[in-house]
XYZ file of C-alpha atoms in Angstrom:
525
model
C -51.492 -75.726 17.243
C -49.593 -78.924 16.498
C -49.797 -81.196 13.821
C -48.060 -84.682 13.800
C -47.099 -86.549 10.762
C -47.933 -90.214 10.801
C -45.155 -91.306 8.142
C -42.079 -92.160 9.839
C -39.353 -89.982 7.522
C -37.141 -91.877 5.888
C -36.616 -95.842 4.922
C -35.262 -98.660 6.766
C -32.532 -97.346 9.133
C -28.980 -98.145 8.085
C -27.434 -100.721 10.679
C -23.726 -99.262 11.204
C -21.594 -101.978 10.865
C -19.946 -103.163 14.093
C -22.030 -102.007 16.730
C -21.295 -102.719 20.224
C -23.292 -102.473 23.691
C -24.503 -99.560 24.940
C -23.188 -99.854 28.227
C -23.093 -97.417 30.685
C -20.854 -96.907 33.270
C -21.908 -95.516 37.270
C -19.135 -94.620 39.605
C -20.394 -93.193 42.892
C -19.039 -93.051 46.553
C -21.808 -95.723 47.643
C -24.703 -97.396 46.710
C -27.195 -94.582 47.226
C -25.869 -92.147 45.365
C -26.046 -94.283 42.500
C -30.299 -94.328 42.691
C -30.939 -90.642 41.016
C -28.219 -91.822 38.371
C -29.677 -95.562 37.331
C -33.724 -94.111 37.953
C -32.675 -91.393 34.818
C -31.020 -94.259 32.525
C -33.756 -95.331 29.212
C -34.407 -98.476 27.991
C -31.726 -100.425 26.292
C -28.787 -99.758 28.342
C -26.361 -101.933 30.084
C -25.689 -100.651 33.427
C -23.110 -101.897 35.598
C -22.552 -99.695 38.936
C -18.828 -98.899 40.814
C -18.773 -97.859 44.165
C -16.108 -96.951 46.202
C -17.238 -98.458 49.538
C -20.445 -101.005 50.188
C -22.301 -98.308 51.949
C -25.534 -98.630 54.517
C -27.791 -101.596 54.459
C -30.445 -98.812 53.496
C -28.668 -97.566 50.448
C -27.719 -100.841 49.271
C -31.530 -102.306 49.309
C -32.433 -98.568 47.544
C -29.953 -99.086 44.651
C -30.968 -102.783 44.353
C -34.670 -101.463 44.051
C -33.595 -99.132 41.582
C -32.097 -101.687 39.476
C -35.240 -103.816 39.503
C -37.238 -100.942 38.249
C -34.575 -100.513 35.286
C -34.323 -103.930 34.487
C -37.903 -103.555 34.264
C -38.413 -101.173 31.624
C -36.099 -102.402 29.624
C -32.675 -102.165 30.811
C -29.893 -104.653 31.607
C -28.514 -105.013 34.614
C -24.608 -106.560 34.429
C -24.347 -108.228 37.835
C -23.771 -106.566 41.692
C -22.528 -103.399 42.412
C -19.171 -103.162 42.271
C -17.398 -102.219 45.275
C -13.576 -100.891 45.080
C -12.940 -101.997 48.790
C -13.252 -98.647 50.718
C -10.751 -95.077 50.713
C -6.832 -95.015 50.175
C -4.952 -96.266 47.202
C -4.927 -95.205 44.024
C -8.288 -95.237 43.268
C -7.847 -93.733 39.750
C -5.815 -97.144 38.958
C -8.860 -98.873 40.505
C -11.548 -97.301 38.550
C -9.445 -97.350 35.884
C -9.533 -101.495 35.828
C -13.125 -101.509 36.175
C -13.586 -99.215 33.287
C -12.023 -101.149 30.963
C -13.806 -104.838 32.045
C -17.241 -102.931 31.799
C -16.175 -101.172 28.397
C -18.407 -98.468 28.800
C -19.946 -95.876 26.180
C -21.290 -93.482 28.555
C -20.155 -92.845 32.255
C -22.545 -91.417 34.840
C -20.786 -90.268 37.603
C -21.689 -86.888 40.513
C -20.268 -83.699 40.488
C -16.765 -82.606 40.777
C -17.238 -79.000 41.929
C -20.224 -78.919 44.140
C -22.033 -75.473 44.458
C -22.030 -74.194 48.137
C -25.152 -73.523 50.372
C -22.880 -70.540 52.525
C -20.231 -69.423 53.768
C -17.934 -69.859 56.726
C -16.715 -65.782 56.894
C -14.587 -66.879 59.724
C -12.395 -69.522 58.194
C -13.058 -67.742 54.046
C -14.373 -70.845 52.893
C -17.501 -72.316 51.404
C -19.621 -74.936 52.638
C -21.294 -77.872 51.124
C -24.331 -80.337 51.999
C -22.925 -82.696 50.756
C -19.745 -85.094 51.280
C -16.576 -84.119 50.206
C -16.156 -87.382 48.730
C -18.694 -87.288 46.681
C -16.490 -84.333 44.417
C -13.619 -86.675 45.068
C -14.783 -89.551 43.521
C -16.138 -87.576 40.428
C -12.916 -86.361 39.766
C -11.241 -89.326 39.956
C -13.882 -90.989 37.173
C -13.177 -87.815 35.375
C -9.537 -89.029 35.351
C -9.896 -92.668 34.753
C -12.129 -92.257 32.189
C -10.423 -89.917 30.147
C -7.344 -92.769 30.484
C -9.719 -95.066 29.589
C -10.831 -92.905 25.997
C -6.616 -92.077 25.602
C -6.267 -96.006 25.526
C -8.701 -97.486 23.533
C -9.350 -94.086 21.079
C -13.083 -94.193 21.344
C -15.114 -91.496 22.568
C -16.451 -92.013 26.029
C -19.623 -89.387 26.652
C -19.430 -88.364 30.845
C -22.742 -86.722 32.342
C -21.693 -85.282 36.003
C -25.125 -85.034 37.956
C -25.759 -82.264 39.852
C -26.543 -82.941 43.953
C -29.687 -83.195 44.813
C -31.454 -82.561 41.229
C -34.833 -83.707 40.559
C -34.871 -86.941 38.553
C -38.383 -85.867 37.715
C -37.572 -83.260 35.565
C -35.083 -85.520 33.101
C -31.605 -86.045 32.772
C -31.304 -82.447 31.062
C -32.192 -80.646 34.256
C -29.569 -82.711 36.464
C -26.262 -82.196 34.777
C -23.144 -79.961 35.805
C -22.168 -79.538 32.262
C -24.591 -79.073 29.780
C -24.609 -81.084 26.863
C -24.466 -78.667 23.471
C -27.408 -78.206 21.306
C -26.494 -76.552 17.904
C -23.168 -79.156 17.813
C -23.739 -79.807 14.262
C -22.532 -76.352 12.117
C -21.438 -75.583 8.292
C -17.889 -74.178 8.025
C -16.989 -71.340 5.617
C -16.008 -73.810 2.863
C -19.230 -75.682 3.233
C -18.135 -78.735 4.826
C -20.375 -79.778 8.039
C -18.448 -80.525 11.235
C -19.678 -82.033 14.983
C -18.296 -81.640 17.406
C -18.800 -83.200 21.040
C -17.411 -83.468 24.632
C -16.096 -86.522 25.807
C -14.337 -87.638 28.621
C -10.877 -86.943 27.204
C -12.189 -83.572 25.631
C -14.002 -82.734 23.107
C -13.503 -84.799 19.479
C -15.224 -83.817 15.967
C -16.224 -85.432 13.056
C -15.641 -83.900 9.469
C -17.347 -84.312 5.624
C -14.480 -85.179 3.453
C -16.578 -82.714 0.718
C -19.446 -80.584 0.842
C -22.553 -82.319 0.577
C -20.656 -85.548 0.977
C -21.700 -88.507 3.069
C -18.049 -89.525 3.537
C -17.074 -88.483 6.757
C -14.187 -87.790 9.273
C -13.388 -88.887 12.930
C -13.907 -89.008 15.557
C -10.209 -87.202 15.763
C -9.880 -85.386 19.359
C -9.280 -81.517 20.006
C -6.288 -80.912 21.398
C -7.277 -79.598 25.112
C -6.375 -81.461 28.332
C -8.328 -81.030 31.385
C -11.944 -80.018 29.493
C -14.621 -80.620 31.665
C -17.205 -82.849 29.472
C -19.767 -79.767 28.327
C -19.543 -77.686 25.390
C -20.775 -74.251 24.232
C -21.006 -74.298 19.861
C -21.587 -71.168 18.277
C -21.101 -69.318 14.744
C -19.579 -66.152 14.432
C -21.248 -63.340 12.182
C -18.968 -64.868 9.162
C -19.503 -68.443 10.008
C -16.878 -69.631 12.087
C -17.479 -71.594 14.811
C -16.140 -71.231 18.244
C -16.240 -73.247 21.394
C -16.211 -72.509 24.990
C -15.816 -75.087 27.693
C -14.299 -75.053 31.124
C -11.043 -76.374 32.201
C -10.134 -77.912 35.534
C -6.771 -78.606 36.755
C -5.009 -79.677 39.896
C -2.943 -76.799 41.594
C -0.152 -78.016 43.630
C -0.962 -77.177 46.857
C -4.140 -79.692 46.769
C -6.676 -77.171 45.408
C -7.920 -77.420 41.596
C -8.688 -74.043 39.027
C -11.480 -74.711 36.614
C -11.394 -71.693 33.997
C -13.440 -71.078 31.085
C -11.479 -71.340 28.003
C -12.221 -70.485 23.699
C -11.027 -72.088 20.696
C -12.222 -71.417 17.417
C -12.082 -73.357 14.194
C -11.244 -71.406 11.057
C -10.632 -74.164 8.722
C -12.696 -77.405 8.469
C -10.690 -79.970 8.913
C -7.586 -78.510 10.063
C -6.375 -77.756 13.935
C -8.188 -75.445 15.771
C -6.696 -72.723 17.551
C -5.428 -73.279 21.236
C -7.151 -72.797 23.632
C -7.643 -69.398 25.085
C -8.095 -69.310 28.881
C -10.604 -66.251 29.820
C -10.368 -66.774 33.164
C -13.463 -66.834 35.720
C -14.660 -64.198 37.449
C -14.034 -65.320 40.969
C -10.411 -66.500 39.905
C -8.410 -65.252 42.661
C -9.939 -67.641 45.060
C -9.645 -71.447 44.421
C -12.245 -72.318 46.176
C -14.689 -69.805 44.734
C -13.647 -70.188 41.102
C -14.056 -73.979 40.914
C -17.866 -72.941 41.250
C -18.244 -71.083 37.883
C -21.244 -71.843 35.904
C -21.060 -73.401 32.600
C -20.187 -70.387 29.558
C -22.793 -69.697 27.374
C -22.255 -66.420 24.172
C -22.956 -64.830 21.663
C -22.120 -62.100 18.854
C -23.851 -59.156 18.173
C -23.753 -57.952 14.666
C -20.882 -56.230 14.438
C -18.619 -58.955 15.467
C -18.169 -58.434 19.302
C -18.518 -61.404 21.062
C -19.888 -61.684 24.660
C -19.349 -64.549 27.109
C -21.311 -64.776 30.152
C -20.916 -67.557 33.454
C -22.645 -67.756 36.651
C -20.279 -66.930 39.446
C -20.336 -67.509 42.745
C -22.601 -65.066 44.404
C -25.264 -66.610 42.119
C -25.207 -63.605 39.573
C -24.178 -63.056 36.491
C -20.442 -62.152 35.088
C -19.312 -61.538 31.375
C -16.543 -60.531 29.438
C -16.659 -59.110 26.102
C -13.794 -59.052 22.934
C -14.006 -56.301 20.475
C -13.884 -56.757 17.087
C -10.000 -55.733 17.320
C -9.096 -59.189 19.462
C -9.113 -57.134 22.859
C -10.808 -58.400 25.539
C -12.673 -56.741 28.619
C -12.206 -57.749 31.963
C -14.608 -59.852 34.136
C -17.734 -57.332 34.611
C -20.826 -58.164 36.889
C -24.720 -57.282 35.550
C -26.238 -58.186 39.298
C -29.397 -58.393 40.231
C -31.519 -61.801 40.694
C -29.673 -64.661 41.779
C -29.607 -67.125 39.316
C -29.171 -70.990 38.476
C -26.343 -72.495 36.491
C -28.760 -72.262 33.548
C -27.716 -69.142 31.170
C -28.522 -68.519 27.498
C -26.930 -66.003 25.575
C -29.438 -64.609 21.768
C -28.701 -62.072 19.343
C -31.454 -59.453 19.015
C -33.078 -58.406 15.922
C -31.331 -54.796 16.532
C -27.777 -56.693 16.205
C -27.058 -56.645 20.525
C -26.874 -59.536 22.594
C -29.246 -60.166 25.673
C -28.943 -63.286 28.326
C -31.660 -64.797 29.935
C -31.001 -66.947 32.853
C -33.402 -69.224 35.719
C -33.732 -67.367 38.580
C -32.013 -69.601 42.197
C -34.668 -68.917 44.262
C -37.959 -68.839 42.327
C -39.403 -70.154 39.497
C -38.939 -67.310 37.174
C -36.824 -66.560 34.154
C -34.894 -63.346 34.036
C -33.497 -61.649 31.286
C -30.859 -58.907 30.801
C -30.331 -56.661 27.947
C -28.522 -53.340 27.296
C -30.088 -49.585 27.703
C -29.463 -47.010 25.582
C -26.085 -45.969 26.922
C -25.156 -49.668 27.245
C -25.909 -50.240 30.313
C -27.607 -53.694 31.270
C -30.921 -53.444 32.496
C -32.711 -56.417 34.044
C -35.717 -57.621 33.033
C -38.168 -59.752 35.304
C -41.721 -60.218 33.429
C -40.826 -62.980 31.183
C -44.061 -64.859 31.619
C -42.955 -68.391 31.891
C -40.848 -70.728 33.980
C -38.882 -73.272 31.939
C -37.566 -76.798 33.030
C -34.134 -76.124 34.362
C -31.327 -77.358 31.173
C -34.173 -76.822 28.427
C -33.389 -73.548 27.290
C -31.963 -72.670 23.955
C -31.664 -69.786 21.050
C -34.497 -70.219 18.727
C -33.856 -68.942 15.273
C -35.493 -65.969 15.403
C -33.023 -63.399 16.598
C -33.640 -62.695 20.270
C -35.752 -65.797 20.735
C -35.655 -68.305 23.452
C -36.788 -71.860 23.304
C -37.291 -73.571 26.310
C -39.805 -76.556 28.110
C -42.500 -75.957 30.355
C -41.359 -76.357 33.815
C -45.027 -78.000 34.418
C -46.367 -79.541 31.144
C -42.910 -80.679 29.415
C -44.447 -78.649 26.250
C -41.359 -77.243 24.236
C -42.661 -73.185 23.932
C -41.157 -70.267 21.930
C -40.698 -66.651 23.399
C -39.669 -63.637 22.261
C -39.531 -60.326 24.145
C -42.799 -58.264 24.117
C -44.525 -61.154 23.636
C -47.837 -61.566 25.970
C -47.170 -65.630 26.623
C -45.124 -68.286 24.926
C -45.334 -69.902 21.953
C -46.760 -73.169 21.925
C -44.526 -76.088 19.856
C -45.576 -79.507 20.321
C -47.355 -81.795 22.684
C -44.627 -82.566 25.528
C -43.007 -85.785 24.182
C -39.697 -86.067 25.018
C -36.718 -84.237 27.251
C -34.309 -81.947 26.930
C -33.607 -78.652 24.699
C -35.047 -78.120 21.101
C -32.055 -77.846 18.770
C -32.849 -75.168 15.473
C -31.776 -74.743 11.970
C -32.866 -71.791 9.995
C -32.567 -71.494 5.922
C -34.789 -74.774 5.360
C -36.791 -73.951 1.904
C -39.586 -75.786 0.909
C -41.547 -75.084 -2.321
C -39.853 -71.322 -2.403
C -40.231 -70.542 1.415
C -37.915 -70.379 4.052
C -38.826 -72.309 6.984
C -36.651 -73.202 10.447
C -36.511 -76.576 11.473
C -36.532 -78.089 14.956
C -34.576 -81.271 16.059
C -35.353 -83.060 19.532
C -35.724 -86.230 21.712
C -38.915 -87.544 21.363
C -41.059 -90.180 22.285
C -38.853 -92.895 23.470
C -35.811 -90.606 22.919
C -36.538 -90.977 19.423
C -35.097 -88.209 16.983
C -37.799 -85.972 16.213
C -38.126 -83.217 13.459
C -40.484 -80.296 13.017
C -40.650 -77.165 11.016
C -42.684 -73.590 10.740
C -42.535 -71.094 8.240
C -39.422 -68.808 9.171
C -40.325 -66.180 12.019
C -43.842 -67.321 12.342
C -43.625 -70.226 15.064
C -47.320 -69.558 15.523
C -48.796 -71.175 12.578
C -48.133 -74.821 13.987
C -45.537 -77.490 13.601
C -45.369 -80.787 12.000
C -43.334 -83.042 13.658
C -41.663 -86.643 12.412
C -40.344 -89.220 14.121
C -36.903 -89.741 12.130
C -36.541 -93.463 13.618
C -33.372 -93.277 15.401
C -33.006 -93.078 18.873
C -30.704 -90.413 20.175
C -29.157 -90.013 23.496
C -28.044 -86.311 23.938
C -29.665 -83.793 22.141
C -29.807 -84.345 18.606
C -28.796 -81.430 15.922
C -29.158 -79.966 12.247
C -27.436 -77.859 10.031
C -27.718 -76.545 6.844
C -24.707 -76.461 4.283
C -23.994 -73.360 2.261
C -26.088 -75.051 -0.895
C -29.043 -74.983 1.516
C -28.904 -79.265 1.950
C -30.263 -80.213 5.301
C -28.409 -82.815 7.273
C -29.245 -84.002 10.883
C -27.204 -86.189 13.285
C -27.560 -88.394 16.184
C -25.645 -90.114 18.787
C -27.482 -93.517 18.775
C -26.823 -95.696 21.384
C -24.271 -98.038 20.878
C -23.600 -96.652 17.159
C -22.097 -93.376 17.762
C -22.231 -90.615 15.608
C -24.814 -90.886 12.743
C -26.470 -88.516 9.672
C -29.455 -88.698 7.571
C -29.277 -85.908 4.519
C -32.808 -84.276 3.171
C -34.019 -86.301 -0.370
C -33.954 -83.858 -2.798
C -37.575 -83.941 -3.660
C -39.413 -80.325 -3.760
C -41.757 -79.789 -0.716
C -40.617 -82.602 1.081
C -38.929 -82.487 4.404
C -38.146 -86.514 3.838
C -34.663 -88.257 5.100
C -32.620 -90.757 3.700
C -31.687 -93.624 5.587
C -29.241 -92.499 8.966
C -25.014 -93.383 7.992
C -22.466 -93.646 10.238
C -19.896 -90.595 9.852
C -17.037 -92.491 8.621
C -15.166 -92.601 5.390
């Protein structure tokens, strides 16, 4: 069942002061490669397109076709393609003095560290469909735009888009590096923090007090070389910890891409460095540059599990103890799977993964035996859009979309079919907050894009998704996945990146029963 409320929450929204373009930035090797990039950009943006050489008279009349239909619902188009006059030079410098003419907030560019479609046995090496220069160009917008950010000091968001993803399915289900969904987390003091990936790594914003609406930031995380994804999540006594990859240039031409763990103990104050973990193909190059995006969890004693897709298309994890100590890369087998992986705690206190399967539809799910070892499970009776999966707040719970209707769902194992959440407005994950008390109840709240890409709340009586949700449009639009957190005094804040405004938060009223907002700030002192 789903009910919709027909009051928009809050007042009037709060105009940040100073609020610039929202221009966004495409650098591709030629003009069409740049058509699955400018078909997923939404009304309102400014898109101006870099290419490294002019490209076929085909792909040239595609892209300008693509433009037209963006221009026609609703987006500006700032002149021509621009073309960087073909290979050789330094075409960091290059796209470097195109980045900062076009000013850009967000960068679209392809992906850096393609996944392979076999493998030459003869020569040991993988093999693409797909130009080489396609991962070359990527990481040289990587580099210019993270130049670009070092310069001017203002975040610059990066989406790298997967090769040949369906544009169909949303922006969600095309990128490299996922964007984070629970980004928005109360510290142990009760300060709120976000934190996201940008092109120069990953930058957070900070409440001066608890409950506060004076904010923070954006102040970078020390970390060169993050890839722009992130992995947030809590440890059993608060804490929050992050997990993102690293890629960096070897000297013999090659590049390592690692994934690495920092955790923040303090709000506020520096994180800790850090910690590479490795990948689990790490001894080759070429194999290692392919590891999936990190996604973890704690089980309730406080060991925490980390698990990637590796290369074979399986599943690899590593787990620290409670004493600091850290396993070794270990491999669960079994289905091959996509680089789509979601780590839950169970009710029982373990920790299960559930991941798309490569070559069907399916979603399978791991979790350990009695004895501890990992069995796999492959009844789940769904198939979810590829990027829309994400803990729900019931411990073991998966939220995902429908890979057919767009509907956002609930499941939980043991359960017959999914859990129905809404009508399918919208893209991406559902973001979740749990502790949410309304007239004496506890009830979890749901954050998502809606209609439009609007910011859209919801909420159900804790643990009982079933009974129905009431969703409000919170009128801000949000690129990324907006999130919500509640502080240790149980106030409910949510946050947005609106276009051209950057990071913004609306606080619950205090009035009893209500699940009203007060009008969105911008996180700034």
């Amino acid at each position: 069942m789903t009910r919709r409320s027909e009051r928009r929450a809050g007042g009037a929204v709060a105009q940040a002061p100073g609020i610039r373009p929202h221009v966004v930035a495409v650098v591709v090797t030629e003009p069409a490669a740049a058509v699955p990039l400018v078909t997923l950009e939404a009304p309102g943006a400014e898109i101006a397109v870099v290419c490294l050489r002019a490209g076929a008279k085909e792909g040239r009349a595609a892209l300008d076709r693509a433009l037209a239909q963006a221009a026609e619902r609703g987006c500006r188009v700032l002149g021509a393609p621009r073309i960087l006059g073909g290979e050789g030079g330094d075409s960091v410098a290059a796209l470097l003095d195109e980045l900062r003419e076009i000013n850009p907030e967000r960068l679209h560019t392809l992906d850096p560290d393609p996944v392979h479609v076999s493998f030459d046995e003869t020569g040991g090496t993988p093999v693409y469909d797909e130009p080489a220069g396609h991962a070359d160009i990527a990481a040289d917008a990587l580099a210019a735009a993270r130049a670009l950010q070092s310069e001017t000091g203002e975040p610059l968001y990066v989406d790298c888009h997967r090769a040949k993803a369906d544009v169909r399915l949303g922006a969600a289900s095309c990128l490299r590096h996922p964007a984070p969904v629970n980004w928005l987390v109360a510290g142990f003091d009760g300060r709120l923090t976000a934190f996201l990936p940008t092109a120069a790594g990953v930058v957070r914003w900070f409440q001066d007090l608890p409950d506060g609406t004076a904010w923070r930031g954006p102040e970078p995380v020390e970390g060169p070389g993050l890839l722009p994804g992130l992995t947030v999540v809590r440890d059993p006594h608060g804490f929050p910890h992050l997990f993102a990859l690293r890629r960096t240039r070897r000297g013999d031409g090659g590049v390592d891409v690692e994934v690495v763990h920092a955790v923040q103990y303090r709000t506020g104050q520096p994180l800790t460095p850090w910690n590479s973990l490795g990948g689990p193909n790490s001894g080759d190059w070429r194999k290692g540059r392919e590891v999936g995006f990190p996604t973890a969890a704690f089980d309730s004693a406080g060991n925490l599990f980390v698990f990637v897709r590796n290369f074979g298309h399986s599943i690899s994890y590593r787990c620290q103890s409670v004493d600091g100590v850290w396993t070794a890369w270990q491999h669960l087998g079994g289905t091959r799977v996509a680089d789509d992986l979601v780590a839950v705690t169970t009710p029982h206190g373990g920790v299960e993964v559930y991941a798309r399967a490569r070559d069907t539809e399916a979603v399978v799910r791991w979790y350990p035996a009695q004895g501890g070892a990992w069995t796999e499970d492959r009844t789940p009776p769904f198939a979810a859009r590829p990027g829309t999966m994400s803990p729900a707040p019931e411990p073991g719970s998966i939220h995902f979309r429908d890979l057919r209707t767009n509907a956002p769902s609930a499941w939980r194992p043991g359960a017959q079919a999914p859990c129905p959440l809404g009508d399918a407005e919208g893209s991406g994950p559902v973001a979740a907050a749990s502790g949410v008390e309304m007239d004496g109840w506890a009830y979890s709240l749901l954050i998502r894009s809606g209609s439009g890409g609007a910011c859209a709340v919801g909420a159900y009586p804790e643990g009982r998704p079933g009974t129905g949700v009431w969703w409000q449009d919170l009128a801000e639009r949000s690129y990324g996945i907006p999130a919500a957190a509640v502080s240790r005094t149980g106030r409910l804040a949510v946050a947005t990146r609106a276009p051209g405004q950057g990071l913004l938060v609306a606080h619950r009223r205090e009035q009893a029963g209500s699940l009203a907002f007060g009008d969105w700030q911008p996180a700034r002192g």
